[in-house]
Coordinates of C-alpha atoms in Angstrom, one line a residue:
M1 CA -92.9 -47.8 89.2
D2 CA -89.6 -49.5 89.5
G3 CA -87.2 -50.2 86.5
S4 CA -87.7 -53.9 86.5
T5 CA -91.4 -53.8 85.6
H6 CA -91.1 -51.1 83.0
P7 CA -91.5 -52.6 79.5
Q8 CA -88.9 -50.1 78.1
S9 CA -86.2 -51.3 80.5
A10 CA -86.6 -54.8 79.2
Q11 CA -86.1 -53.6 75.6
T12 CA -83.0 -51.6 76.7
G13 CA -81.4 -54.8 78.1
S14 CA -82.0 -56.7 74.8
E15 CA -80.8 -53.6 72.8
D16 CA -77.7 -53.5 74.9
L17 CA -77.0 -57.1 74.1
S18 CA -77.6 -56.7 70.4
T19 CA -75.4 -53.5 70.3
R20 CA -72.7 -55.4 72.1
E21 CA -72.9 -58.3 69.6
I22 CA -72.7 -55.8 66.7
L23 CA -69.7 -54.1 68.3
L24 CA -68.0 -57.4 68.8
S25 CA -68.6 -58.5 65.2
Q26 CA -67.4 -55.1 63.9
S27 CA -64.3 -55.3 66.1
A28 CA -63.6 -58.8 64.6
M29 CA -64.0 -57.4 61.1
L30 CA -61.7 -54.5 61.8
R31 CA -59.1 -56.8 63.2
A32 CA -59.3 -59.0 60.1
I33 CA -59.0 -55.9 57.8
G34 CA -56.0 -54.7 59.9
E35 CA -54.3 -58.1 59.4
Q36 CA -55.0 -58.0 55.7
L37 CA -53.6 -54.4 55.4
T38 CA -50.5 -55.5 57.3
A39 CA -50.1 -58.5 54.9
L40 CA -50.6 -56.2 51.9
T41 CA -48.1 -53.6 53.2
K42 CA -45.5 -56.4 53.7
A43 CA -46.2 -57.7 50.2
V44 CA -45.7 -54.3 48.5
T45 CA -42.7 -53.2 50.6
P46 CA -39.5 -53.9 48.6
P47 CA -36.9 -55.9 50.5
P48 CA -33.8 -53.9 51.7
K49 CA -31.2 -53.9 49.0
E50 CA -27.5 -54.0 49.3
G51 CA -25.4 -51.3 47.7
P52 CA -25.5 -47.6 47.5
S53 CA -28.5 -45.7 48.8
L54 CA -30.5 -43.4 46.5
D55 CA -28.9 -40.4 48.2
E56 CA -25.4 -41.7 47.4
M57 CA -26.3 -42.4 43.8
L58 CA -27.7 -38.9 43.4
M59 CA -24.6 -37.4 44.9
A60 CA -22.4 -39.4 42.5
I61 CA -24.5 -38.2 39.5
I62 CA -24.3 -34.6 40.6
T63 CA -20.5 -34.9 41.1
L64 CA -20.2 -36.3 37.5
L65 CA -22.3 -33.5 36.1
R66 CA -20.2 -30.9 37.9
E67 CA -17.1 -32.4 36.4
Q68 CA -18.6 -32.4 32.9
G69 CA -19.7 -28.8 33.4
L70 CA -16.0 -27.8 34.0
V71 CA -14.9 -29.7 30.9
L72 CA -17.6 -28.0 28.8
T73 CA -16.7 -24.6 30.2
R74 CA -13.0 -25.2 29.2
V75 CA -14.1 -26.2 25.7
D76 CA -16.3 -23.1 25.4
D77 CA -13.4 -20.9 26.6
R78 CA -11.0 -22.5 24.0
T79 CA -13.6 -22.1 21.3
L80 CA -14.0 -18.4 22.1
A81 CA -10.3 -18.0 22.3
L82 CA -10.0 -19.2 18.7
G83 CA -11.5 -16.0 17.5
V84 CA -8.6 -14.0 19.0
D85 CA -6.0 -16.0 17.1
L86 CA -7.9 -15.9 13.7
P87 CA -7.6 -13.2 11.2
P88 CA -10.3 -10.4 11.8
L89 CA -12.4 -11.3 8.8
I90 CA -12.8 -15.0 9.8
A91 CA -13.3 -14.0 13.5
R92 CA -16.2 -11.7 12.5
A93 CA -17.7 -14.3 10.3
M94 CA -17.6 -16.9 13.2
L95 CA -19.2 -14.4 15.6
R96 CA -21.9 -13.5 13.1
A97 CA -22.7 -17.2 12.6
E98 CA -22.8 -17.8 16.3
R99 CA -25.2 -14.8 16.8
D100 CA -27.4 -16.1 14.0
R101 CA -27.5 -19.5 15.6
D102 CA -28.4 -18.1 19.0
L103 CA -31.2 -16.0 17.4
R104 CA -32.7 -19.1 15.8
S105 CA -32.7 -21.1 19.0

């Protein structure tokens, strides 16, 4: 028997045609979905902005915080130095109050 007279070979040819049609329609759908995703991505992507970048802004904030940290350290040092200049009774009372405050927090 040759392949042209076999009934199954005739079905295979029509199945190949329907499979090809299905693949073409799925390919078209995938292209359409890809185009929609591209449009959606463009819609939700913010436009480029002028001005400092996020990294630059973060570095500026960190620099400002460091500067404030130095100021606070100086204030703390001066506050602690007050105890040296005060009479012993007042200095002990201040230290006691500070310890009590630290214990409560």
